Short mmCIF file of C-alpha atoms in Angstrom, two decimals:
data_model
loop_
_atom_site.label_atom_id
_atom_site.label_comp_id
_atom_site.label_asym_id
_atom_site.label_seq_id
_atom_site.Cartn_x
_atom_site.Cartn_y
_atom_site.Cartn_z
CA UNK A 1 84.45 186.66 192.61
CA UNK A 2 84.39 189.64 194.93
CA UNK A 3 85.28 193.05 193.48
CA UNK A 4 86.05 196.12 195.59
CA UNK A 5 85.54 199.50 193.92
CA UNK A 6 86.96 202.67 195.47
CA UNK A 7 84.29 205.38 195.15
CA UNK A 8 85.61 207.68 197.87
CA UNK A 9 86.33 210.27 195.18
CA UNK A 10 82.58 210.87 194.78
CA UNK A 11 82.55 212.89 198.00
CA UNK A 12 84.62 215.58 196.30
CA UNK A 13 83.73 217.86 193.39
CA UNK A 14 82.55 215.75 190.44
CA UNK A 15 84.90 216.46 187.55
CA UNK A 16 85.47 214.12 184.60
CA UNK A 17 87.41 211.44 186.47
CA UNK A 18 84.89 211.21 189.30
CA UNK A 19 82.05 211.03 186.79
CA UNK A 20 83.90 208.22 185.03
CA UNK A 21 84.17 206.29 188.31
CA UNK A 22 80.49 206.80 189.09
CA UNK A 23 79.09 205.88 185.67
CA UNK A 24 81.33 202.89 184.92
CA UNK A 25 80.66 201.37 188.33
CA UNK A 26 76.91 201.90 187.97
CA UNK A 27 76.86 200.15 184.60
CA UNK A 28 79.11 197.31 185.81
CA UNK A 29 76.64 196.55 188.58
CA UNK A 30 73.84 196.57 185.98
CA UNK A 31 75.60 194.18 183.62
CA UNK A 32 77.58 191.86 185.89
CA UNK A 33 75.25 189.54 187.79
CA UNK A 34 77.88 186.90 188.54
CA UNK A 35 80.25 188.79 190.79
CA UNK A 36 79.79 190.49 194.15
CA UNK A 37 80.68 194.15 194.63
CA UNK A 38 81.90 196.04 197.67
CA UNK A 39 81.64 199.81 197.15
CA UNK A 40 83.80 202.02 199.36
CA UNK A 41 82.52 205.55 200.04
CA UNK A 42 83.71 208.54 202.05
CA UNK A 43 81.29 209.91 204.67
CA UNK A 44 78.09 208.68 202.96
CA UNK A 45 76.76 206.49 200.16
CA UNK A 46 76.44 208.47 196.95
CA UNK A 47 72.75 208.94 196.00
CA UNK A 48 73.15 207.06 192.70
CA UNK A 49 74.03 203.88 194.60
CA UNK A 50 71.62 204.03 197.56
CA UNK A 51 69.10 201.76 195.85
CA UNK A 52 71.86 199.45 194.63
CA UNK A 53 72.99 198.32 198.06
CA UNK A 54 71.31 195.04 198.99
CA UNK A 55 73.84 193.67 201.47
CA UNK A 56 74.36 190.61 199.32
CA UNK A 57 75.43 191.10 195.71
CA UNK A 58 76.24 194.77 196.36
CA UNK A 59 77.42 195.98 199.75
CA UNK A 60 78.88 199.27 200.97
CA UNK A 61 81.61 200.40 203.35
CA UNK A 62 81.54 204.01 204.57
CA UNK A 63 84.77 205.58 205.79
CA UNK A 64 85.10 208.96 207.47
CA UNK A 65 87.84 211.55 207.30
CA UNK A 66 88.48 215.19 206.45
CA UNK A 67 92.13 215.57 205.48
CA UNK A 68 92.26 214.35 201.90
CA UNK A 69 95.86 213.11 201.84
CA UNK A 70 95.59 211.33 205.21
CA UNK A 71 92.28 209.80 204.21
CA UNK A 72 93.51 208.44 200.87
CA UNK A 73 96.85 207.15 202.07
CA UNK A 74 96.09 205.96 205.61
CA UNK A 75 92.36 205.57 206.29
CA UNK A 76 91.57 204.00 202.91
CA UNK A 77 94.66 201.79 203.02
CA UNK A 78 93.77 200.35 206.41
CA UNK A 79 90.20 199.63 205.31
CA UNK A 80 91.24 197.94 202.07
CA UNK A 81 93.67 195.62 203.83
CA UNK A 82 90.75 194.34 205.93
CA UNK A 83 88.62 193.43 202.88
CA UNK A 84 89.29 190.02 201.39
CA UNK A 85 88.53 190.28 197.68
CA UNK A 86 89.70 189.09 194.27
CA UNK A 87 89.92 192.50 192.59
CA UNK A 88 90.45 196.05 193.84
CA UNK A 89 89.49 198.69 191.26
CA UNK A 90 90.43 202.39 191.35
CA UNK A 91 88.68 204.41 188.64
CA UNK A 92 89.47 207.98 189.77
CA UNK A 93 92.39 208.40 192.17
CA UNK A 94 95.35 205.97 192.05
CA UNK A 95 95.53 203.22 194.65
CA UNK A 96 97.16 204.22 197.97
CA UNK A 97 100.94 203.97 197.86
CA UNK A 98 101.16 201.54 200.80
CA UNK A 99 98.39 199.24 199.56
CA UNK A 100 99.75 195.94 198.26
CA UNK A 101 97.52 193.03 197.27
CA UNK A 102 96.91 190.82 194.27
CA UNK A 103 94.23 191.91 191.82
CA UNK A 104 94.75 195.69 191.83
CA UNK A 105 93.36 197.47 188.75
CA UNK A 106 94.21 201.16 188.49
CA UNK A 107 93.07 203.89 186.10
CA UNK A 108 95.45 206.53 184.75
CA UNK A 109 93.49 209.17 182.84
CA UNK A 110 96.51 211.08 181.57
CA UNK A 111 100.22 211.62 182.13
CA UNK A 112 99.94 215.33 182.79
CA UNK A 113 102.34 215.10 185.73
CA UNK A 114 105.03 214.66 183.05
CA UNK A 115 103.53 216.04 179.84
CA UNK A 116 102.13 219.29 181.28
CA UNK A 117 103.86 219.51 184.63
CA UNK A 118 104.42 223.26 184.28
CA UNK A 119 100.66 223.69 184.61
CA UNK A 120 100.52 221.92 188.00
CA UNK A 121 101.56 222.89 191.49
CA UNK A 122 104.88 221.42 192.58
CA UNK A 123 103.22 219.28 195.26
CA UNK A 124 100.66 217.89 192.80
CA UNK A 125 103.39 217.02 190.32
CA UNK A 126 105.45 215.19 192.95
CA UNK A 127 102.41 213.39 194.37
CA UNK A 128 101.15 212.09 191.03
CA UNK A 129 104.59 211.10 189.78
CA UNK A 130 105.17 209.01 192.90
CA UNK A 131 101.63 207.59 192.74
CA UNK A 132 101.78 206.61 189.07
CA UNK A 133 105.19 204.97 189.39
CA UNK A 134 103.67 202.96 192.23
CA UNK A 135 100.66 202.13 190.01
CA UNK A 136 103.02 200.68 187.41
CA UNK A 137 104.52 198.34 190.03
CA UNK A 138 101.46 197.15 191.95
CA UNK A 139 98.75 196.96 189.27
CA UNK A 140 97.64 193.74 187.68
CA UNK A 141 96.19 195.89 184.90
CA UNK A 142 95.94 199.60 184.09
CA UNK A 143 92.90 201.23 182.51
CA UNK A 144 93.28 204.41 180.48
CA UNK A 145 90.97 206.53 178.36
CA UNK A 146 92.71 206.89 174.99
CA UNK A 147 95.39 205.29 172.81
CA UNK A 148 97.37 208.52 173.24
CA UNK A 149 97.41 208.07 177.03
CA UNK A 150 98.29 204.39 176.66
CA UNK A 151 101.37 205.28 174.60
CA UNK A 152 102.45 207.87 177.16
CA UNK A 153 101.99 205.40 180.05
CA UNK A 154 104.10 202.79 178.26
CA UNK A 155 106.81 205.31 177.32
CA UNK A 156 107.08 206.99 180.72
CA UNK A 157 106.34 204.18 183.18
CA UNK A 158 107.93 201.40 181.08
CA UNK A 159 105.06 198.95 181.49
CA UNK A 160 104.29 196.18 179.02
CA UNK A 161 101.65 197.13 176.41
CA UNK A 162 99.49 194.14 177.34
CA UNK A 163 99.11 195.47 180.87
CA UNK A 164 97.34 198.63 179.70
CA UNK A 165 93.92 198.61 178.04
CA UNK A 166 91.89 201.51 176.67
CA UNK A 167 88.35 202.19 177.82
CA UNK A 168 87.07 205.49 176.47
CA UNK A 169 85.09 207.82 178.67
CA UNK A 170 81.45 208.45 177.85
CA UNK A 171 78.62 210.92 177.86
CA UNK A 172 76.62 211.01 181.08
CA UNK A 173 73.12 209.76 180.27
CA UNK A 174 71.49 212.46 182.38
CA UNK A 175 72.90 215.11 180.04
CA UNK A 176 71.12 213.52 177.09
CA UNK A 177 67.86 212.73 178.84
CA UNK A 178 65.90 215.99 179.01
CA UNK A 179 65.10 217.37 175.57
CA UNK A 180 62.47 219.90 176.73
CA UNK A 181 64.28 222.13 179.18
CA UNK A 182 63.19 225.70 179.85
CA UNK A 183 66.03 227.68 178.31
CA UNK A 184 64.59 231.04 179.34
CA UNK A 185 64.99 230.05 182.99
CA UNK A 186 68.54 228.78 182.44
CA UNK A 187 69.42 231.87 180.42
CA UNK A 188 68.23 234.14 183.22
CA UNK A 189 69.92 232.05 185.93
CA UNK A 190 73.38 232.36 184.34
CA UNK A 191 72.90 235.76 182.61
CA UNK A 192 73.53 234.29 179.16
CA UNK A 193 73.49 236.42 175.99
CA UNK A 194 71.12 235.79 173.08
CA UNK A 195 73.81 234.40 170.77
CA UNK A 196 77.04 232.86 171.97
CA UNK A 197 79.86 230.41 171.53
CA UNK A 198 80.97 228.53 174.65
CA UNK A 199 83.74 226.62 176.31
CA UNK A 200 83.54 224.39 179.37
CA UNK A 201 86.42 223.35 181.62
CA UNK A 202 87.99 223.99 184.97
CA UNK A 203 89.58 227.39 184.40
CA UNK A 204 93.25 226.50 184.80
CA UNK A 205 96.44 227.00 182.74
CA UNK A 206 96.43 223.81 180.67
CA UNK A 207 92.91 224.54 179.42
CA UNK A 208 94.35 227.51 177.49
CA UNK A 209 91.37 229.79 178.17
CA UNK A 210 93.44 233.04 178.04
CA UNK A 211 94.27 232.29 174.39
CA UNK A 212 90.58 231.86 173.59
CA UNK A 213 89.79 235.16 175.31
CA UNK A 214 92.52 236.98 173.37
CA UNK A 215 91.34 235.44 170.10
CA UNK A 216 87.76 236.48 170.77
CA UNK A 217 88.74 240.03 171.71
CA UNK A 218 90.46 240.39 168.34
CA UNK A 219 87.22 239.70 166.47
CA UNK A 220 84.57 240.79 169.00
CA UNK A 221 83.69 244.02 167.16
CA UNK A 222 83.17 242.14 163.88
CA UNK A 223 80.91 239.31 165.07
CA UNK A 224 77.36 239.15 166.43
CA UNK A 225 77.95 236.55 169.14
CA UNK A 226 79.45 236.61 172.65
CA UNK A 227 81.75 234.20 174.46
CA UNK A 228 80.46 232.15 177.42
CA UNK A 229 82.98 230.40 179.69
CA UNK A 230 81.52 227.65 181.87
CA UNK A 231 83.41 226.09 184.77
CA UNK A 232 84.79 226.64 188.22
CA UNK A 233 88.02 228.51 188.80
CA UNK A 234 91.10 226.34 189.18
CA UNK A 235 94.73 226.83 190.08
CA UNK A 236 96.40 230.08 188.91
CA UNK A 237 93.34 231.30 187.03
CA UNK A 238 93.15 234.76 188.60
CA UNK A 239 96.69 235.53 187.49
CA UNK A 240 95.99 234.26 183.98
CA UNK A 241 92.71 236.09 183.43
CA UNK A 242 93.18 239.39 185.24
CA UNK A 243 94.32 241.26 182.11
CA UNK A 244 91.92 239.57 179.70
CA UNK A 245 88.50 240.17 181.18
CA UNK A 246 85.74 241.90 179.22
CA UNK A 247 82.47 242.45 181.07
CA UNK A 248 80.49 243.29 177.96
CA UNK A 249 81.10 240.35 175.63
CA UNK A 250 82.74 237.63 177.74
CA UNK A 251 80.58 235.89 180.32
CA UNK A 252 81.80 233.67 183.20
CA UNK A 253 79.06 231.43 184.58
CA UNK A 254 81.07 229.68 187.26
CA UNK A 255 80.05 226.12 188.10
CA UNK A 256 76.85 225.03 186.32
CA UNK A 257 74.40 222.48 187.74
CA UNK A 258 74.10 219.20 185.81
CA UNK A 259 70.47 219.80 184.99
CA UNK A 260 71.29 223.13 183.33
CA UNK A 261 74.23 222.00 181.20
CA UNK A 262 72.26 220.39 178.32
CA UNK A 263 70.37 223.60 177.64
CA UNK A 264 73.54 225.72 177.62
CA UNK A 265 75.26 223.26 175.27
CA UNK A 266 72.33 223.00 172.84
CA UNK A 267 71.75 226.73 172.51
CA UNK A 268 75.40 227.53 171.83
CA UNK A 269 76.30 228.42 168.29
CA UNK A 270 79.52 226.45 168.66
CA UNK A 271 81.71 224.85 171.34
CA UNK A 272 85.39 225.85 171.48
CA UNK A 273 87.99 223.70 173.26
CA UNK A 274 91.49 225.27 173.20
CA UNK A 275 93.06 222.83 175.69
CA UNK A 276 96.81 222.25 175.68
CA UNK A 277 96.58 218.72 177.04
CA UNK A 278 93.85 216.09 177.50
CA UNK A 279 93.81 212.38 178.24
CA UNK A 280 90.36 212.18 176.64
CA UNK A 281 88.55 215.52 176.50
CA UNK A 282 84.94 214.97 177.50
CA UNK A 283 83.33 218.44 177.07
CA UNK A 284 83.61 218.56 173.24
CA UNK A 285 82.26 215.00 173.07
CA UNK A 286 79.29 216.09 175.16
CA UNK A 287 78.77 219.09 172.90
CA UNK A 288 78.64 216.92 169.77
CA UNK A 289 76.33 214.44 171.50
CA UNK A 290 73.94 217.35 172.09
CA UNK A 291 74.12 218.61 168.51
CA UNK A 292 76.58 221.47 168.95
CA UNK A 293 79.50 221.76 166.48
CA UNK A 294 83.03 221.83 167.89
CA UNK A 295 86.21 223.81 167.30
CA UNK A 296 89.17 222.14 169.01
CA UNK A 297 92.90 222.43 169.41
CA UNK A 298 94.93 219.58 167.92
CA UNK A 299 96.68 218.83 171.24
CA UNK A 300 97.34 215.39 172.74
CA UNK A 301 94.39 212.97 172.48
CA UNK A 302 91.87 215.37 170.94
CA UNK A 303 92.26 214.40 167.24
CA UNK A 304 92.02 210.72 168.23
CA UNK A 305 88.87 211.23 170.27
CA UNK A 306 87.05 213.83 168.15
CA UNK A 307 88.19 212.35 164.82
CA UNK A 308 86.68 214.14 161.81
CA UNK A 309 83.83 215.63 163.83
CA UNK A 310 85.63 218.84 164.83
CA UNK A 311 87.33 221.77 163.14
CA UNK A 312 90.91 221.97 164.39
CA UNK A 313 93.47 224.71 164.98
CA UNK A 314 97.07 224.28 166.11
CA UNK A 315 97.10 224.46 169.89
CA UNK A 316 99.53 227.42 170.03
CA UNK A 317 98.32 229.36 166.97
CA UNK A 318 96.05 232.20 168.01
CA UNK A 319 95.96 233.35 164.38
CA UNK A 320 94.39 230.07 163.25
CA UNK A 321 91.76 230.32 165.96
CA UNK A 322 91.03 233.96 165.13
CA UNK A 323 90.51 233.07 161.46
CA UNK A 324 88.01 230.34 162.36
CA UNK A 325 86.09 232.57 164.77
CA UNK A 326 86.04 235.48 162.36
CA UNK A 327 84.28 233.38 159.69
CA UNK A 328 82.20 231.26 162.01
CA UNK A 329 78.77 232.41 160.84
CA UNK A 330 79.55 231.10 157.36
CA UNK A 331 81.40 227.90 158.27
CA UNK A 332 79.41 226.61 161.25
CA UNK A 333 76.54 225.41 159.04
CA UNK A 334 78.77 222.87 157.30
CA UNK A 335 80.58 221.66 160.43
CA UNK A 336 79.62 218.26 161.94
CA UNK A 337 76.79 218.60 164.45
CA UNK A 338 76.94 215.12 166.01
CA UNK A 339 79.14 212.19 166.94
CA UNK A 340 79.77 209.61 164.23
CA UNK A 341 78.59 205.99 164.55
CA UNK A 342 81.94 204.78 165.94
CA UNK A 343 81.88 207.43 168.66
CA UNK A 344 78.22 206.86 169.53
CA UNK A 345 78.95 203.18 170.18
CA UNK A 346 82.21 203.52 172.12
CA UNK A 347 81.75 206.77 174.04
CA UNK A 348 79.09 205.34 176.30
CA UNK A 349 79.38 203.85 179.78
CA UNK A 350 77.50 200.65 178.89
CA UNK A 351 80.25 199.90 176.39
CA UNK A 352 82.96 200.94 178.86
CA UNK A 353 81.55 198.74 181.63
CA UNK A 354 81.33 195.72 179.32
CA UNK A 355 84.99 196.11 178.36
CA UNK A 356 86.14 196.49 181.98
CA UNK A 357 84.12 193.46 183.10
CA UNK A 358 85.70 191.42 180.30
CA UNK A 359 89.22 192.48 181.32
CA UNK A 360 88.49 191.98 185.02
CA UNK A 361 87.27 188.42 184.55
CA UNK A 362 90.00 187.14 182.21
#
């Protein structure tokens, strides 16, 4: 069987969905020695896969293009029609709207275009609503990353439950690999304080960062730790944060290199995730995998994914969050500092790849 995997998303900024595409594909190639793979890239082969390409079991197609919309909907469509294969898998972006063939497997990470549409631009909302309705029609199967997202896909897109299967996201192995990093260098590089709690996300409305800032400012004079916010700026963030910025106790690192993230996670007193909506919610899972306790909102998929390993507050209750932060020095010792056995087994890309291979071959 020949399987085409769209990896053109890897040429853009690597957020959670792109990382999912990269890691699942890498592990599928490791595990599946029966099938042939055609990997489709934009502009160049991603470094992770350069040693994978042998021209036989694993081959590559490189497409070029600058305009993202034109590339995804026209350039990619034309190329895919020319490839004769049994399966066409899309792990990050949905399949092009005009692409019609048997064997399409799409991934929908969340239904934010409906559930949190107020936190998106109008064009993004329209684009993803059209794309996901198309996914429901053309897909042989749909992959998603939580039971919560599966329910929302079924309810909104009216697809049969058997068409959608859950494959949890996982912790990137590179984040867990280096246990002996030089924290002093990382601390200096990002101007980190001596003692801090942290959050990591794209700084955008649905991540609810302004509420975390307001909660911290209410207790800042009573606690001995600072707040570190990791992540690049997203849509509407300047408007949201302009009145809530404190240079003394709140630190914005901007985008952090992969090799520096483990150290920042491990040296945090606690990880706080106030998000209003998540299909999976990878950052708090990474924090627990690295031994850092987690405070999380109870929104969307987060209680399903984090289970009993986090301390929760209601997603719109700043008072609940303030109470937790105010007493953190006393309570953090007794909070879970790791994933449980169920999570350790299922939140890994080896497990994810095995499940996708099984569903691809049946």
